[in-house]
mmCIF file of C-alpha atoms (C1' of nucleotides) in Angstrom:
data_model
loop_
_atom_site.group_PDB
_atom_site.id
_atom_site.type_symbol
_atom_site.label_atom_id
_atom_site.label_comp_id
_atom_site.label_asym_id
_atom_site.label_seq_id
_atom_site.Cartn_x
_atom_site.Cartn_y
_atom_site.Cartn_z
ATOM 1 C CA UNK A 1 -47.933 -2.667 -35.349
ATOM 2 C CA UNK A 2 -47.528 0.964 -34.449
ATOM 3 C CA UNK A 3 -48.006 2.144 -30.931
ATOM 4 C CA UNK A 4 -50.874 4.444 -31.871
ATOM 5 C CA UNK A 5 -52.845 1.598 -33.366
ATOM 6 C CA UNK A 6 -52.184 -0.547 -30.312
ATOM 7 C CA UNK A 7 -53.419 2.200 -27.976
ATOM 8 C CA UNK A 8 -56.496 2.693 -30.163
ATOM 9 C CA UNK A 9 -57.278 -1.024 -30.153
ATOM 10 C CA UNK A 10 -56.764 -1.296 -26.388
ATOM 11 C CA UNK A 11 -58.962 1.746 -25.787
ATOM 12 C CA UNK A 12 -61.649 0.252 -28.001
ATOM 13 C CA UNK A 13 -61.626 -2.962 -25.983
ATOM 14 C CA UNK A 14 -61.430 -1.192 -22.620
ATOM 15 C CA UNK A 15 -65.159 -0.685 -22.282
ATOM 16 C CA UNK A 16 -67.822 -3.062 -21.028
ATOM 17 C CA UNK A 17 -70.196 -3.021 -23.980
ATOM 18 C CA UNK A 18 -67.446 -3.006 -26.571
ATOM 19 C CA UNK A 19 -65.589 -5.898 -24.994
ATOM 20 C CA UNK A 20 -68.878 -7.808 -25.044
ATOM 21 C CA UNK A 21 -69.468 -6.892 -28.672
ATOM 22 C CA UNK A 22 -66.009 -7.883 -29.735
ATOM 23 C CA UNK A 23 -66.109 -11.220 -27.958
ATOM 24 C CA UNK A 24 -69.522 -11.919 -29.406
ATOM 25 C CA UNK A 25 -68.190 -11.244 -32.884
ATOM 26 C CA UNK A 26 -65.069 -13.312 -32.262
ATOM 27 C CA UNK A 27 -67.330 -16.219 -31.376
ATOM 28 C CA UNK A 28 -69.646 -15.555 -34.276
ATOM 29 C CA UNK A 29 -66.780 -16.149 -36.707
ATOM 30 C CA UNK A 30 -66.208 -14.589 -40.106
ATOM 31 C CA UNK A 31 -69.922 -14.686 -40.949
ATOM 32 C CA UNK A 32 -70.501 -11.948 -38.393
ATOM 33 C CA UNK A 33 -73.764 -10.632 -36.989
ATOM 34 C CA UNK A 34 -76.219 -7.863 -37.979
ATOM 35 C CA UNK A 35 -76.110 -4.781 -35.731
ATOM 36 C CA UNK A 36 -79.668 -5.291 -34.581
ATOM 37 C CA UNK A 37 -78.953 -8.792 -33.387
ATOM 38 C CA UNK A 38 -75.912 -7.616 -31.445
ATOM 39 C CA UNK A 39 -77.997 -4.890 -29.818
ATOM 40 C CA UNK A 40 -80.709 -7.369 -28.882
ATOM 41 C CA UNK A 41 -78.360 -10.017 -27.509
ATOM 42 C CA UNK A 42 -76.452 -7.526 -25.364
ATOM 43 C CA UNK A 43 -79.411 -5.363 -24.370
ATOM 44 C CA UNK A 44 -77.836 -2.157 -25.655
ATOM 45 C CA UNK A 45 -79.908 0.587 -27.369
ATOM 46 C CA UNK A 46 -79.365 0.764 -31.121
ATOM 47 C CA UNK A 47 -77.840 4.194 -31.292
ATOM 48 C CA UNK A 48 -75.516 3.498 -28.389
ATOM 49 C CA UNK A 49 -74.398 0.269 -30.011
ATOM 50 C CA UNK A 50 -73.839 2.122 -33.252
ATOM 51 C CA UNK A 51 -71.477 4.462 -31.427
ATOM 52 C CA UNK A 52 -69.540 1.534 -29.986
ATOM 53 C CA UNK A 53 -69.371 -0.329 -33.279
ATOM 54 C CA UNK A 54 -67.938 2.813 -34.796
ATOM 55 C CA UNK A 55 -65.232 2.914 -32.138
ATOM 56 C CA UNK A 56 -64.330 -0.709 -32.789
ATOM 57 C CA UNK A 57 -64.340 -0.058 -36.507
ATOM 58 C CA UNK A 58 -62.044 2.955 -36.234
ATOM 59 C CA UNK A 59 -59.720 0.875 -34.091
ATOM 60 C CA UNK A 60 -59.636 -1.653 -36.926
ATOM 61 C CA UNK A 61 -61.032 -4.453 -34.772
ATOM 62 C CA UNK A 62 -64.223 -5.020 -36.763
ATOM 63 C CA UNK A 63 -65.482 -4.551 -40.309
ATOM 64 C CA UNK A 64 -68.940 -4.568 -41.772
ATOM 65 C CA UNK A 65 -70.745 -5.309 -45.015
ATOM 66 C CA UNK A 66 -74.262 -4.561 -46.104
ATOM 67 C CA UNK A 67 -76.764 -7.305 -46.724
ATOM 68 C CA UNK A 68 -80.139 -5.909 -47.672
ATOM 69 C CA UNK A 69 -81.222 -3.581 -44.896
ATOM 70 C CA UNK A 70 -78.833 -5.154 -42.417
ATOM 71 C CA UNK A 71 -75.253 -4.207 -41.712
ATOM 72 C CA UNK A 72 -73.292 -7.293 -40.798
ATOM 73 C CA UNK A 73 -70.374 -6.751 -38.458
ATOM 74 C CA UNK A 74 -67.508 -9.197 -38.122
ATOM 75 C CA UNK A 75 -64.335 -9.427 -36.062
ATOM 76 C CA UNK A 76 -61.115 -8.499 -37.818
ATOM 77 C CA UNK A 77 -58.933 -11.382 -36.719
ATOM 78 C CA UNK A 78 -55.649 -10.091 -38.157
ATOM 79 C CA UNK A 79 -56.016 -6.922 -36.080
ATOM 80 C CA UNK A 80 -56.697 -8.931 -32.943
ATOM 81 C CA UNK A 81 -53.652 -11.064 -33.599
ATOM 82 C CA UNK A 82 -51.501 -8.028 -34.307
ATOM 83 C CA UNK A 83 -52.506 -6.601 -30.951
ATOM 84 C CA UNK A 84 -51.664 -9.837 -29.163
ATOM 85 C CA UNK A 85 -48.361 -9.887 -30.973
ATOM 86 C CA UNK A 86 -47.651 -6.314 -29.948
ATOM 87 C CA UNK A 87 -48.381 -7.061 -26.306
ATOM 88 C CA UNK A 88 -46.186 -10.148 -26.134
ATOM 89 C CA UNK A 89 -43.397 -8.578 -28.193
ATOM 90 C CA UNK A 90 -40.049 -8.209 -26.439
ATOM 91 C CA UNK A 91 -41.439 -10.098 -23.507
ATOM 92 C CA UNK A 92 -38.727 -11.219 -21.086
ATOM 93 C CA UNK A 93 -35.957 -10.343 -23.522
ATOM 94 C CA UNK A 94 -36.783 -13.314 -25.705
ATOM 95 C CA UNK A 95 -36.986 -15.844 -22.904
ATOM 96 C CA UNK A 96 -40.726 -16.414 -23.123
ATOM 97 C CA UNK A 97 -40.631 -19.324 -20.705
ATOM 98 C CA UNK A 98 -39.383 -16.980 -17.970
ATOM 99 C CA UNK A 99 -42.681 -15.115 -17.868
ATOM 100 C CA UNK A 100 -44.995 -17.994 -18.698
ATOM 101 C CA UNK A 101 -46.160 -16.827 -22.094
ATOM 102 C CA UNK A 102 -46.304 -20.351 -23.436
ATOM 103 C CA UNK A 103 -44.201 -22.680 -25.512
ATOM 104 C CA UNK A 104 -44.570 -20.920 -28.807
ATOM 105 C CA UNK A 105 -43.622 -17.363 -29.594
ATOM 106 C CA UNK A 106 -46.945 -15.886 -30.525
ATOM 107 C CA UNK A 107 -45.570 -12.538 -31.604
ATOM 108 C CA UNK A 108 -43.108 -13.718 -34.196
ATOM 109 C CA UNK A 109 -45.493 -16.440 -35.326
ATOM 110 C CA UNK A 110 -48.269 -14.013 -36.057
ATOM 111 C CA UNK A 111 -45.951 -11.444 -37.548
ATOM 112 C CA UNK A 112 -44.502 -13.991 -39.929
ATOM 113 C CA UNK A 113 -47.904 -15.310 -40.864
ATOM 114 C CA UNK A 114 -49.661 -12.046 -41.441
ATOM 115 C CA UNK A 115 -46.800 -9.770 -42.364
ATOM 116 C CA UNK A 116 -47.786 -7.066 -39.930
ATOM 117 C CA UNK B 1 -60.245 -13.995 -15.529
ATOM 118 C CA UNK B 2 -63.311 -11.924 -14.841
ATOM 119 C CA UNK B 3 -64.562 -9.406 -17.322
ATOM 120 C CA UNK B 4 -64.131 -6.512 -14.907
ATOM 121 C CA UNK B 5 -60.465 -7.288 -14.437
ATOM 122 C CA UNK B 6 -59.985 -7.590 -18.184
ATOM 123 C CA UNK B 7 -61.607 -4.202 -18.796
ATOM 124 C CA UNK B 8 -59.479 -2.670 -16.046
ATOM 125 C CA UNK B 9 -56.288 -4.111 -17.521
ATOM 126 C CA UNK B 10 -57.198 -2.996 -21.040
ATOM 127 C CA UNK B 11 -58.043 0.497 -19.808
ATOM 128 C CA UNK B 12 -54.736 0.659 -17.964
ATOM 129 C CA UNK B 13 -52.861 -0.223 -21.141
ATOM 130 C CA UNK B 14 -54.933 2.062 -23.366
ATOM 131 C CA UNK B 15 -52.877 5.159 -22.682
ATOM 132 C CA UNK B 16 -49.651 6.324 -24.258
ATOM 133 C CA UNK B 17 -47.527 6.775 -21.157
ATOM 134 C CA UNK B 18 -48.851 3.683 -19.448
ATOM 135 C CA UNK B 19 -48.314 1.459 -22.459
ATOM 136 C CA UNK B 20 -44.740 2.774 -22.563
ATOM 137 C CA UNK B 21 -44.277 2.125 -18.859
ATOM 138 C CA UNK B 22 -45.656 -1.373 -19.077
ATOM 139 C CA UNK B 23 -43.534 -2.342 -22.053
ATOM 140 C CA UNK B 24 -40.471 -0.891 -20.389
ATOM 141 C CA UNK B 25 -41.151 -2.995 -17.311
ATOM 142 C CA UNK B 26 -41.857 -6.089 -19.384
ATOM 143 C CA UNK B 27 -38.449 -5.653 -20.969
ATOM 144 C CA UNK B 28 -36.787 -4.878 -17.656
ATOM 145 C CA UNK B 29 -37.777 -8.306 -16.347
ATOM 146 C CA UNK B 30 -38.608 -9.357 -12.816
ATOM 147 C CA UNK B 31 -35.926 -7.093 -11.334
ATOM 148 C CA UNK B 32 -38.017 -4.086 -12.303
ATOM 149 C CA UNK B 33 -37.073 -0.407 -12.278
ATOM 150 C CA UNK B 34 -37.276 2.406 -9.714
ATOM 151 C CA UNK B 35 -40.018 4.961 -10.378
ATOM 152 C CA UNK B 36 -37.502 7.768 -10.854
ATOM 153 C CA UNK B 37 -35.684 5.884 -13.571
ATOM 154 C CA UNK B 38 -38.934 5.171 -15.406
ATOM 155 C CA UNK B 39 -39.853 8.854 -15.212
ATOM 156 C CA UNK B 40 -36.453 9.882 -16.535
ATOM 157 C CA UNK B 41 -36.389 7.367 -19.387
ATOM 158 C CA UNK B 42 -39.868 8.266 -20.586
ATOM 159 C CA UNK B 43 -39.666 12.005 -19.900
ATOM 160 C CA UNK B 44 -42.768 12.037 -17.732
ATOM 161 C CA UNK B 45 -43.041 14.269 -14.603
ATOM 162 C CA UNK B 46 -42.763 12.334 -11.365
ATOM 163 C CA UNK B 47 -46.220 13.043 -10.041
ATOM 164 C CA UNK B 48 -47.843 12.217 -13.365
ATOM 165 C CA UNK B 49 -45.928 8.964 -13.580
ATOM 166 C CA UNK B 50 -46.976 8.152 -10.044
ATOM 167 C CA UNK B 51 -50.597 8.499 -11.112
ATOM 168 C CA UNK B 52 -50.055 6.174 -14.056
ATOM 169 C CA UNK B 53 -48.154 3.596 -11.997
ATOM 170 C CA UNK B 54 -51.055 3.610 -9.602
ATOM 171 C CA UNK B 55 -53.465 2.870 -12.447
ATOM 172 C CA UNK B 56 -51.314 -0.019 -13.624
ATOM 173 C CA UNK B 57 -51.037 -1.283 -10.080
ATOM 174 C CA UNK B 58 -54.781 -1.181 -9.478
ATOM 175 C CA UNK B 59 -55.257 -3.044 -12.735
ATOM 176 C CA UNK B 60 -52.934 -5.718 -11.366
ATOM 177 C CA UNK B 61 -50.410 -5.286 -14.174
ATOM 178 C CA UNK B 62 -47.477 -4.166 -12.035
ATOM 179 C CA UNK B 63 -46.287 -4.553 -8.462
ATOM 180 C CA UNK B 64 -43.682 -2.702 -6.461
ATOM 181 C CA UNK B 65 -41.322 -3.217 -3.562
ATOM 182 C CA UNK B 66 -39.328 -0.730 -1.544
ATOM 183 C CA UNK B 67 -35.554 -0.690 -1.644
ATOM 184 C CA UNK B 68 -34.196 2.085 0.517
ATOM 185 C CA UNK B 69 -35.745 5.312 -0.713
ATOM 186 C CA UNK B 70 -36.625 3.837 -4.082
ATOM 187 C CA UNK B 71 -39.816 2.079 -5.040
ATOM 188 C CA UNK B 72 -39.049 -0.605 -7.591
ATOM 189 C CA UNK B 73 -41.840 -1.408 -10.013
ATOM 190 C CA UNK B 74 -42.039 -4.645 -11.959
ATOM 191 C CA UNK B 75 -44.395 -6.168 -14.530
ATOM 192 C CA UNK B 76 -46.843 -8.749 -13.238
ATOM 193 C CA UNK B 77 -46.454 -11.418 -15.911
ATOM 194 C CA UNK B 78 -49.260 -13.687 -14.753
ATOM 195 C CA UNK B 79 -51.718 -10.808 -15.118
ATOM 196 C CA UNK B 80 -50.445 -10.052 -18.617
ATOM 197 C CA UNK B 81 -50.812 -13.679 -19.598
ATOM 198 C CA UNK B 82 -54.274 -13.895 -18.097
ATOM 199 C CA UNK B 83 -55.307 -10.923 -20.209
ATOM 200 C CA UNK B 84 -53.911 -12.497 -23.379
ATOM 201 C CA UNK B 85 -55.710 -15.705 -22.471
ATOM 202 C CA UNK B 86 -58.949 -13.817 -21.961
ATOM 203 C CA UNK B 87 -58.671 -12.124 -25.335
ATOM 204 C CA UNK B 88 -57.969 -15.306 -27.272
ATOM 205 C CA UNK B 89 -60.522 -17.344 -25.320
ATOM 206 C CA UNK B 90 -63.360 -18.813 -27.393
ATOM 207 C CA UNK B 91 -61.654 -17.571 -30.497
ATOM 208 C CA UNK B 92 -63.102 -19.089 -33.686
ATOM 209 C CA UNK B 93 -65.122 -21.634 -31.714
ATOM 210 C CA UNK B 94 -62.000 -23.630 -30.914
ATOM 211 C CA UNK B 95 -60.616 -23.645 -34.414
ATOM 212 C CA UNK B 96 -57.669 -21.359 -33.700
ATOM 213 C CA UNK B 97 -56.120 -21.950 -37.123
ATOM 214 C CA UNK B 98 -59.183 -20.390 -38.739
ATOM 215 C CA UNK B 99 -58.345 -16.961 -37.367
ATOM 216 C CA UNK B 100 -54.556 -17.212 -37.407
ATOM 217 C CA UNK B 101 -53.946 -17.230 -33.663
ATOM 218 C CA UNK B 102 -51.039 -19.641 -34.036
ATOM 219 C CA UNK B 103 -50.366 -23.339 -33.701
ATOM 220 C CA UNK B 104 -50.734 -23.548 -29.960
ATOM 221 C CA UNK B 105 -53.742 -22.578 -27.952
ATOM 222 C CA UNK B 106 -52.378 -19.806 -25.809
ATOM 223 C CA UNK B 107 -55.487 -19.406 -23.716
ATOM 224 C CA UNK B 108 -55.814 -22.945 -22.447
ATOM 225 C CA UNK B 109 -52.050 -23.232 -22.118
ATOM 226 C CA UNK B 110 -51.784 -20.240 -19.865
ATOM 227 C CA UNK B 111 -54.892 -21.111 -17.915
ATOM 228 C CA UNK B 112 -53.592 -24.591 -17.192
ATOM 229 C CA UNK B 113 -50.199 -23.302 -16.217
ATOM 230 C CA UNK B 114 -51.271 -20.487 -13.974
ATOM 231 C CA UNK B 115 -54.650 -21.686 -12.750
ATOM 232 C CA UNK B 116 -56.353 -18.414 -13.539
ATOM 233 C "C1'" DT C 1 -94.529 6.559 -54.415
ATOM 234 C "C1'" DC C 2 -95.424 5.495 -49.633
ATOM 235 C "C1'" DC C 3 -94.500 2.822 -45.678
ATOM 236 C "C1'" DA C 4 -91.970 -0.209 -42.587
ATOM 237 C "C1'" DT C 5 -87.537 -1.824 -41.280
ATOM 238 C "C1'" DT C 6 -82.703 -1.475 -40.114
ATOM 239 C "C1'" DA C 7 -79.371 1.408 -38.782
ATOM 240 C "C1'" DT C 8 -76.605 5.760 -38.308
ATOM 241 C "C1'" DT C 9 -75.683 10.670 -37.080
ATOM 242 C "C1'" DC C 10 -76.467 14.840 -34.332
ATOM 243 C "C1'" DG C 11 -76.480 17.297 -30.077
ATOM 244 C "C1'" DA C 12 -76.413 18.187 -25.459
ATOM 245 C "C1'" DA C 13 -76.158 16.349 -20.711
ATOM 246 C "C1'" DT C 14 -73.396 13.709 -17.755
ATOM 247 C "C1'" DA C 15 -69.514 11.166 -16.293
ATOM 248 C "C1'" DT C 16 -64.610 9.913 -16.359
ATOM 249 C "C1'" DA C 17 -59.614 10.635 -17.203
ATOM 250 C "C1'" DT C 18 -55.388 13.283 -17.488
ATOM 251 C "C1'" DT C 19 -52.220 16.751 -16.123
ATOM 252 C "C1'" DG C 20 -49.016 19.471 -13.300
ATOM 253 C "C1'" DG C 21 -48.182 22.719 -9.233
ATOM 254 C "C1'" DA C 22 -47.816 22.538 -4.418
ATOM 255 C "C1'" DA C 23 -47.819 20.050 -0.238
ATOM 256 C "C1'" DT C 24 -46.752 15.847 2.064
ATOM 257 C "C1'" DC C 25 -44.699 11.330 3.301
ATOM 258 C "C1'" DA C 26 -40.786 7.920 3.973
ATOM 259 C "C1'" DT C 27 -36.054 6.851 4.196
ATOM 260 C "C1'" DA C 28 -31.022 7.520 4.794
ATOM 261 C "C1'" DG C 29 -27.152 10.036 6.085
ATOM 262 C "C1'" DT C 30 -24.903 13.571 9.145
ATOM 263 C "C1'" DA D 1 -32.875 16.657 15.124
ATOM 264 C "C1'" DC D 2 -31.943 18.344 10.501
ATOM 265 C "C1'" DT D 3 -31.447 17.978 5.629
ATOM 266 C "C1'" DA D 4 -31.531 15.849 1.087
ATOM 267 C "C1'" DT D 5 -33.521 12.469 -1.865
ATOM 268 C "C1'" DG D 6 -37.087 9.628 -3.963
ATOM 269 C "C1'" DA D 7 -41.708 9.324 -4.439
ATOM 270 C "C1'" DT D 8 -46.722 10.020 -3.519
ATOM 271 C "C1'" DT D 9 -51.093 12.540 -2.625
ATOM 272 C "C1'" DC D 10 -54.156 16.492 -3.085
ATOM 273 C "C1'" DC D 11 -56.493 19.652 -5.899
ATOM 274 C "C1'" DA D 12 -58.320 22.163 -9.535
ATOM 275 C "C1'" DA D 13 -58.176 22.921 -14.540
ATOM 276 C "C1'" DT D 14 -58.757 20.809 -18.810
ATOM 277 C "C1'" DA D 15 -59.752 17.302 -22.009
ATOM 278 C "C1'" DT D 16 -62.234 12.918 -23.459
ATOM 279 C "C1'" DA D 17 -65.782 9.512 -23.380
ATOM 280 C "C1'" DT D 18 -70.436 7.812 -22.815
ATOM 281 C "C1'" DT D 19 -75.297 7.998 -23.120
ATOM 282 C "C1'" DC D 20 -79.796 8.507 -25.140
ATOM 283 C "C1'" DG D 21 -83.680 11.302 -27.383
ATOM 284 C "C1'" DA D 22 -84.674 13.047 -31.733
ATOM 285 C "C1'" DA D 23 -83.710 13.505 -36.494
ATOM 286 C "C1'" DT D 24 -81.875 11.413 -40.646
ATOM 287 C "C1'" DA D 25 -80.340 7.947 -44.155
ATOM 288 C "C1'" DA D 26 -80.687 3.533 -46.883
ATOM 289 C "C1'" DT D 27 -83.100 -0.415 -48.418
ATOM 290 C "C1'" DG D 28 -87.038 -3.460 -49.826
ATOM 291 C "C1'" DG D 29 -91.823 -4.449 -50.548
ATOM 292 C "C1'" DA D 30 -96.826 -3.130 -51.571
#
DNA sequence: TCCATTATTCGAATATATTGGAATCATAGT
DNA sequence: ACTATGATTCCAATATATTCGAATAATGGA
């Protein structure tokens, strides 16, 4: 993952409403949720939500598809994983245990799996 | 980890210079680096770097200690791990494999280990 | 075709973040 | 006490982000 994309993804997540949206979509799974339902659940005006969804979309963290009149948004899991990988990359000069990252090397795992 | 702290950490990382600083410190390990050396390595003016280090510090992502005239900054690994845990939390309704997060559940792992 | 529904885009007001010059603070050595 | 070094704080200029009212677009049904 390039630095610019990482900064964009972090910036997209670094906002109250957008972090809520993203987590909601992560929980919703690959089926996603229509924009209106997201707006209702989070109590955010439609046009404001639209702005935030656009930010998340440009950051590559969500995608959408049309279904009738509804636009269904869904989390882009590979992008989330790439960001996690980027953040844990080079951690502790390879000695992950030294900084408590866990027993498995998330970064290389995800990179191998997804070819990012 | 509370949402506010997560947003603060994400915002701190969502900036070119600060992401550079943080990654540099993550690589440097627990010994850390003096502010002047960070400024020199990244080509950032001292006062500007000071501002950014302050942001990272307020977000809980770095700490510092004095050594003579130098202030040595170091990455706060528990905070980094708590952020990763927060981001992967509730992912895919527990079915981590479904969204490619890896074979181990990072979030619960880190939470158990660090009591965050 | 006309209307209701679902959602996005535009624009302008407001708020927040970033930058660097100049001044200041803290420490160590003489 | 004086000076040099390493770093921070203050401030004002500039740039970016957020919000919501109003206007617009896309779809489906009568």
